[in-house]
Amino acid sequence: MLKELYERQSIRKYLDKPVEEEKIMELLRAAMNAPTARNTQSWRFMVIENREALDHMQTLSPYTGMMKTAPCAIMVLGDKRDIEPEEYLYVNAAAAIENMLIEAVHQGLGTCWCAIGPRTERIENFRNYFHIEDHLIPIGVVAVGYGDEVKPKVDRFDPEKISYYK
Ligand SMILES: Cc1cc2nc3c(=O)[nH]c(=O)nc-3n(C[C@H](O)[C@H](O)[C@H](O)COP(=O)(O)O)c2cc1C
């Protein structure tokens, strides 16, 4: 068992402590090592460390209140020029995000994955605020920081969700 997988939880409260640049790079390295359809690596990443932008994020997408305490967020975008149909951009980005979340646990960091797309209003809010080019779709934004909350561990394993075709 990979312990980081089972320790990962969405963290919505962070310490007022910056995240080391090397750790951010490790998250991005982990993200870019994820599989992608036809190896298109259609992802792009924007590291957001601007306090004003982090504080403002909740007006772009309602469930991103944790960004007010996060020292950093990583936006994951998909490049429409790399692959069609668009659904692949989401699948590829999701694989990258999950890798980031697991690597973050390994680095002693907390994270919270927040969706942007496919809701068009949120995509446009992020596009306008961060001046994102038309060929890029902001798919998700991950809060990153040192956690300031302890949550009970949960085990969601549910044999009812498994079927067999032998
Ligand atoms: C696609 C996706 C979108 C999510 N969007 C948000 C969000 O906007 N805000 C938030 O606080 N959490 C968001 N989450 C986190 C989920 O709420 C969280 O993963 C779920 O409640 C399970 O809790 P855990 O991550 O602690 O195991 C999102 C997770 C995923 C996978």
mmCIF file of C-alpha atoms and ligand atoms in Angstrom:
data_model
loop_
_atom_site.group_PDB
_atom_site.id
_atom_site.type_symbol
_atom_site.label_atom_id
_atom_site.label_comp_id
_atom_site.label_asym_id
_atom_site.label_seq_id
_atom_site.Cartn_x
_atom_site.Cartn_y
_atom_site.Cartn_z
ATOM 1 C CA MET A 1 0.000 0.000 0.000
ATOM 2 C CA LEU A 2 1.200 3.458 -0.831
ATOM 3 C CA LYS A 3 0.670 5.378 2.406
ATOM 4 C CA GLU A 4 0.401 8.809 0.721
ATOM 5 C CA LEU A 5 -2.688 7.628 -1.154
ATOM 6 C CA TYR A 6 -4.495 6.905 2.083
ATOM 7 C CA GLU A 7 -3.243 9.987 3.905
ATOM 8 C CA ARG A 8 -4.386 12.461 1.260
ATOM 9 C CA GLN A 9 -7.359 14.600 2.254
ATOM 10 C CA SER A 10 -8.747 17.882 1.015
ATOM 11 C CA ILE A 11 -7.288 20.598 3.233
ATOM 12 C CA ARG A 12 -9.205 23.846 3.438
ATOM 13 C CA LYS A 13 -7.204 25.711 6.075
ATOM 14 C CA TYR A 14 -3.497 26.534 5.720
ATOM 15 C CA LEU A 15 -0.706 27.920 7.860
ATOM 16 C CA ASP A 16 0.706 31.316 6.977
ATOM 17 C CA LYS A 17 3.907 29.734 5.674
ATOM 18 C CA PRO A 18 5.206 29.843 2.103
ATOM 19 C CA VAL A 19 5.792 26.670 0.116
ATOM 20 C CA GLU A 20 9.397 26.121 -0.931
ATOM 21 C CA GLU A 21 10.050 26.542 -4.662
ATOM 22 C CA GLU A 22 11.679 23.066 -4.833
ATOM 23 C CA LYS A 23 8.509 21.497 -3.465
ATOM 24 C CA ILE A 24 6.359 23.248 -6.056
ATOM 25 C CA MET A 25 8.714 21.896 -8.721
ATOM 26 C CA GLU A 26 8.334 18.364 -7.341
ATOM 27 C CA LEU A 27 4.548 18.705 -7.588
ATOM 28 C CA LEU A 28 4.825 19.888 -11.181
ATOM 29 C CA ARG A 29 7.255 17.094 -12.014
ATOM 30 C CA ALA A 30 4.833 14.551 -10.563
ATOM 31 C CA ALA A 31 1.965 16.135 -12.523
ATOM 32 C CA MET A 32 3.857 15.973 -15.808
ATOM 33 C CA ASN A 33 4.736 12.338 -15.251
ATOM 34 C CA ALA A 34 1.077 11.316 -15.444
ATOM 35 C CA PRO A 35 -0.225 9.386 -18.439
ATOM 36 C CA THR A 36 -2.021 11.252 -21.235
ATOM 37 C CA ALA A 37 -4.073 10.103 -24.191
ATOM 38 C CA ARG A 38 -1.688 9.612 -27.125
ATOM 39 C CA ASN A 39 1.041 11.080 -24.916
ATOM 40 C CA THR A 40 -0.196 14.538 -25.859
ATOM 41 C CA GLN A 41 0.743 16.135 -22.500
ATOM 42 C CA SER A 42 -2.045 18.602 -23.170
ATOM 43 C CA TRP A 43 -1.717 20.178 -19.727
ATOM 44 C CA ARG A 44 -0.399 23.603 -18.845
ATOM 45 C CA PHE A 45 0.194 24.905 -15.304
ATOM 46 C CA MET A 46 0.016 28.348 -13.747
ATOM 47 C CA VAL A 47 1.580 28.758 -10.295
ATOM 48 C CA ILE A 48 -0.356 31.463 -8.443
ATOM 49 C CA GLU A 49 1.393 33.048 -5.470
ATOM 50 C CA ASN A 50 -0.129 36.489 -5.747
ATOM 51 C CA ARG A 51 -1.993 37.218 -2.497
ATOM 52 C CA GLU A 52 -4.560 39.452 -4.180
ATOM 53 C CA ALA A 53 -5.385 36.790 -6.791
ATOM 54 C CA LEU A 54 -5.708 34.063 -4.146
ATOM 55 C CA ASP A 55 -7.982 36.262 -2.043
ATOM 56 C CA HIS A 56 -10.070 37.128 -5.101
ATOM 57 C CA MET A 57 -10.540 33.534 -6.292
ATOM 58 C CA GLN A 58 -13.796 32.921 -4.459
ATOM 59 C CA THR A 59 -15.475 35.510 -6.651
ATOM 60 C CA LEU A 60 -14.381 33.493 -9.719
ATOM 61 C CA SER A 61 -15.598 30.145 -8.366
ATOM 62 C CA PRO A 62 -17.726 29.902 -5.201
ATOM 63 C CA TYR A 63 -16.132 26.866 -3.528
ATOM 64 C CA THR A 64 -12.582 28.137 -3.370
ATOM 65 C CA GLY A 65 -12.758 29.875 0.004
ATOM 66 C CA MET A 66 -9.710 27.920 1.217
ATOM 67 C CA MET A 67 -7.548 30.016 -1.151
ATOM 68 C CA LYS A 68 -7.792 32.885 1.333
ATOM 69 C CA THR A 69 -5.413 31.009 3.640
ATOM 70 C CA ALA A 70 -3.420 29.127 0.967
ATOM 71 C CA PRO A 71 0.005 30.593 0.116
ATOM 72 C CA CYS A 72 -0.086 29.053 -3.335
ATOM 73 C CA ALA A 73 -2.400 27.537 -5.934
ATOM 74 C CA ILE A 74 -1.634 25.654 -9.112
ATOM 75 C CA MET A 75 -4.066 26.129 -11.961
ATOM 76 C CA VAL A 76 -4.200 23.275 -14.453
ATOM 77 C CA LEU A 77 -5.231 24.138 -17.986
ATOM 78 C CA GLY A 78 -5.746 22.114 -21.126
ATOM 79 C CA ASP A 79 -4.517 23.171 -24.562
ATOM 80 C CA LYS A 80 -7.229 22.625 -27.182
ATOM 81 C CA ARG A 81 -4.584 22.492 -29.910
ATOM 82 C CA ASP A 82 -3.102 19.294 -28.479
ATOM 83 C CA ILE A 83 -6.008 16.853 -28.689
ATOM 84 C CA GLU A 84 -9.684 16.442 -29.563
ATOM 85 C CA PRO A 85 -12.337 15.973 -28.322
ATOM 86 C CA GLU A 86 -12.119 18.334 -25.368
ATOM 87 C CA GLU A 87 -13.001 15.585 -22.891
ATOM 88 C CA TYR A 88 -9.436 14.304 -23.210
ATOM 89 C CA LEU A 89 -8.148 17.606 -21.823
ATOM 90 C CA TYR A 90 -10.142 16.935 -18.669
ATOM 91 C CA VAL A 91 -9.038 13.330 -18.336
ATOM 92 C CA ASN A 92 -5.389 14.249 -18.879
ATOM 93 C CA ALA A 93 -5.586 17.143 -16.414
ATOM 94 C CA ALA A 94 -7.263 14.943 -13.794
ATOM 95 C CA ALA A 95 -4.440 12.395 -13.996
ATOM 96 C CA ALA A 96 -1.897 15.193 -13.531
ATOM 97 C CA ILE A 97 -3.808 16.702 -10.619
ATOM 98 C CA GLU A 98 -4.079 13.409 -8.769
ATOM 99 C CA ASN A 99 -0.322 12.860 -9.145
ATOM 100 C CA MET A 100 0.240 16.346 -7.682
ATOM 101 C CA LEU A 101 -2.005 15.659 -4.712
ATOM 102 C CA ILE A 102 -0.215 12.435 -3.855
ATOM 103 C CA GLU A 103 3.254 13.975 -4.267
ATOM 104 C CA ALA A 104 2.120 16.866 -2.044
ATOM 105 C CA VAL A 105 1.407 14.432 0.807
ATOM 106 C CA HIS A 106 4.912 13.034 0.307
ATOM 107 C CA GLN A 107 6.283 16.592 0.591
ATOM 108 C CA GLY A 108 4.356 17.220 3.819
ATOM 109 C CA LEU A 109 1.917 19.557 2.077
ATOM 110 C CA GLY A 110 -1.855 19.805 2.040
ATOM 111 C CA THR A 111 -3.948 20.418 -1.058
ATOM 112 C CA CYS A 112 -7.501 20.925 -2.206
ATOM 113 C CA TRP A 113 -8.571 20.198 -5.786
ATOM 114 C CA CYS A 114 -11.150 22.719 -7.016
ATOM 115 C CA ALA A 115 -12.923 22.369 -10.331
ATOM 116 C CA ILE A 116 -13.155 25.270 -12.788
ATOM 117 C CA GLY A 117 -14.345 23.656 -16.044
ATOM 118 C CA PRO A 118 -16.600 22.393 -17.389
ATOM 119 C CA ARG A 119 -18.762 25.203 -15.980
ATOM 120 C CA THR A 120 -18.536 27.879 -18.655
ATOM 121 C CA GLU A 121 -19.142 30.775 -16.289
ATOM 122 C CA ARG A 122 -16.191 29.782 -14.098
ATOM 123 C CA ILE A 123 -13.996 29.157 -17.141
ATOM 124 C CA GLU A 124 -14.754 32.659 -18.373
ATOM 125 C CA ASN A 125 -14.197 34.200 -14.925
ATOM 126 C CA PHE A 126 -10.731 32.638 -14.721
ATOM 127 C CA ARG A 127 -10.018 33.440 -18.367
ATOM 128 C CA ASN A 128 -10.761 37.114 -17.860
ATOM 129 C CA TYR A 129 -9.033 37.540 -14.500
ATOM 130 C CA PHE A 130 -5.831 35.667 -15.402
ATOM 131 C CA HIS A 131 -5.760 36.741 -19.097
ATOM 132 C CA ILE A 132 -5.875 33.165 -20.359
ATOM 133 C CA GLU A 133 -5.588 32.685 -24.115
ATOM 134 C CA ASP A 134 -8.560 31.255 -26.055
ATOM 135 C CA HIS A 135 -6.884 27.946 -26.896
ATOM 136 C CA LEU A 136 -6.431 27.143 -23.189
ATOM 137 C CA ILE A 137 -9.199 25.887 -20.908
ATOM 138 C CA PRO A 138 -8.752 26.359 -17.159
ATOM 139 C CA ILE A 139 -9.835 22.967 -15.812
ATOM 140 C CA GLY A 140 -8.990 23.003 -12.133
ATOM 141 C CA VAL A 141 -7.080 24.872 -9.476
ATOM 142 C CA VAL A 142 -5.311 23.188 -6.582
ATOM 143 C CA ALA A 143 -4.719 24.966 -3.281
ATOM 144 C CA VAL A 144 -1.252 24.105 -1.940
ATOM 145 C CA GLY A 145 0.201 24.816 1.481
ATOM 146 C CA TYR A 146 1.041 23.539 4.923
ATOM 147 C CA GLY A 147 -2.212 22.314 6.417
ATOM 148 C CA ASP A 148 -3.708 23.891 9.505
ATOM 149 C CA GLU A 149 -6.382 21.290 10.158
ATOM 150 C CA VAL A 150 -6.454 17.650 11.183
ATOM 151 C CA LYS A 151 -9.250 15.531 9.797
ATOM 152 C CA PRO A 152 -10.303 12.025 10.762
ATOM 153 C CA LYS A 153 -9.090 9.342 8.379
ATOM 154 C CA VAL A 154 -11.733 7.698 6.235
ATOM 155 C CA ASP A 155 -11.762 4.406 4.380
ATOM 156 C CA ARG A 156 -14.152 4.520 1.451
ATOM 157 C CA PHE A 157 -13.530 1.030 0.180
ATOM 158 C CA ASP A 158 -16.930 -0.336 -0.838
ATOM 159 C CA PRO A 159 -17.191 -3.822 -2.290
ATOM 160 C CA GLU A 160 -20.725 -2.959 -3.499
ATOM 161 C CA LYS A 161 -19.161 -0.758 -6.178
ATOM 162 C CA ILE A 162 -17.308 -3.654 -7.759
ATOM 163 C CA SER A 163 -18.673 -6.074 -10.294
ATOM 164 C CA TYR A 164 -16.918 -9.003 -11.887
ATOM 165 C CA TYR A 165 -17.038 -10.365 -15.407
ATOM 166 C CA LYS A 166 -15.045 -13.577 -15.280
HETATM 167 C C1 LIG B 1 -13.264 17.376 -9.829
HETATM 168 C C2 LIG B 1 -13.239 17.824 -8.388
HETATM 169 C C3 LIG B 1 -13.687 19.074 -8.074
HETATM 170 C C4 LIG B 1 -13.650 19.537 -6.740
HETATM 171 N N1 LIG B 1 -14.008 20.831 -6.492
HETATM 172 C C5 LIG B 1 -13.917 21.295 -5.228
HETATM 173 C C6 LIG B 1 -14.196 22.658 -4.947
HETATM 174 O O1 LIG B 1 -14.517 23.458 -5.835
HETATM 175 N N2 LIG B 1 -14.063 23.080 -3.675
HETATM 176 C C7 LIG B 1 -13.701 22.230 -2.650
HETATM 177 O O2 LIG B 1 -13.610 22.687 -1.515
HETATM 178 N N3 LIG B 1 -13.423 20.934 -2.896
HETATM 179 C C8 LIG B 1 -13.516 20.446 -4.151
HETATM 180 N N4 LIG B 1 -13.176 19.144 -4.419
HETATM 181 C C9 LIG B 1 -12.743 18.260 -3.318
HETATM 182 C C10 LIG B 1 -13.838 17.275 -2.918
HETATM 183 O O3 LIG B 1 -14.868 17.965 -2.245
HETATM 184 C C11 LIG B 1 -13.209 16.193 -2.015
HETATM 185 O O4 LIG B 1 -12.229 15.505 -2.738
HETATM 186 C C12 LIG B 1 -14.240 15.204 -1.507
HETATM 187 O O5 LIG B 1 -15.150 15.841 -0.629
HETATM 188 C C13 LIG B 1 -13.590 14.041 -0.746
HETATM 189 O O6 LIG B 1 -12.818 14.516 0.340
HETATM 190 P P1 LIG B 1 -11.246 14.255 0.452
HETATM 191 O O7 LIG B 1 -10.591 14.891 -0.735
HETATM 192 O O8 LIG B 1 -10.833 14.893 1.741
HETATM 193 O O9 LIG B 1 -11.012 12.773 0.445
HETATM 194 C C14 LIG B 1 -13.196 18.675 -5.711
HETATM 195 C C15 LIG B 1 -12.751 17.398 -6.048
HETATM 196 C C16 LIG B 1 -12.753 16.980 -7.374
HETATM 197 C C17 LIG B 1 -12.194 15.615 -7.721
#
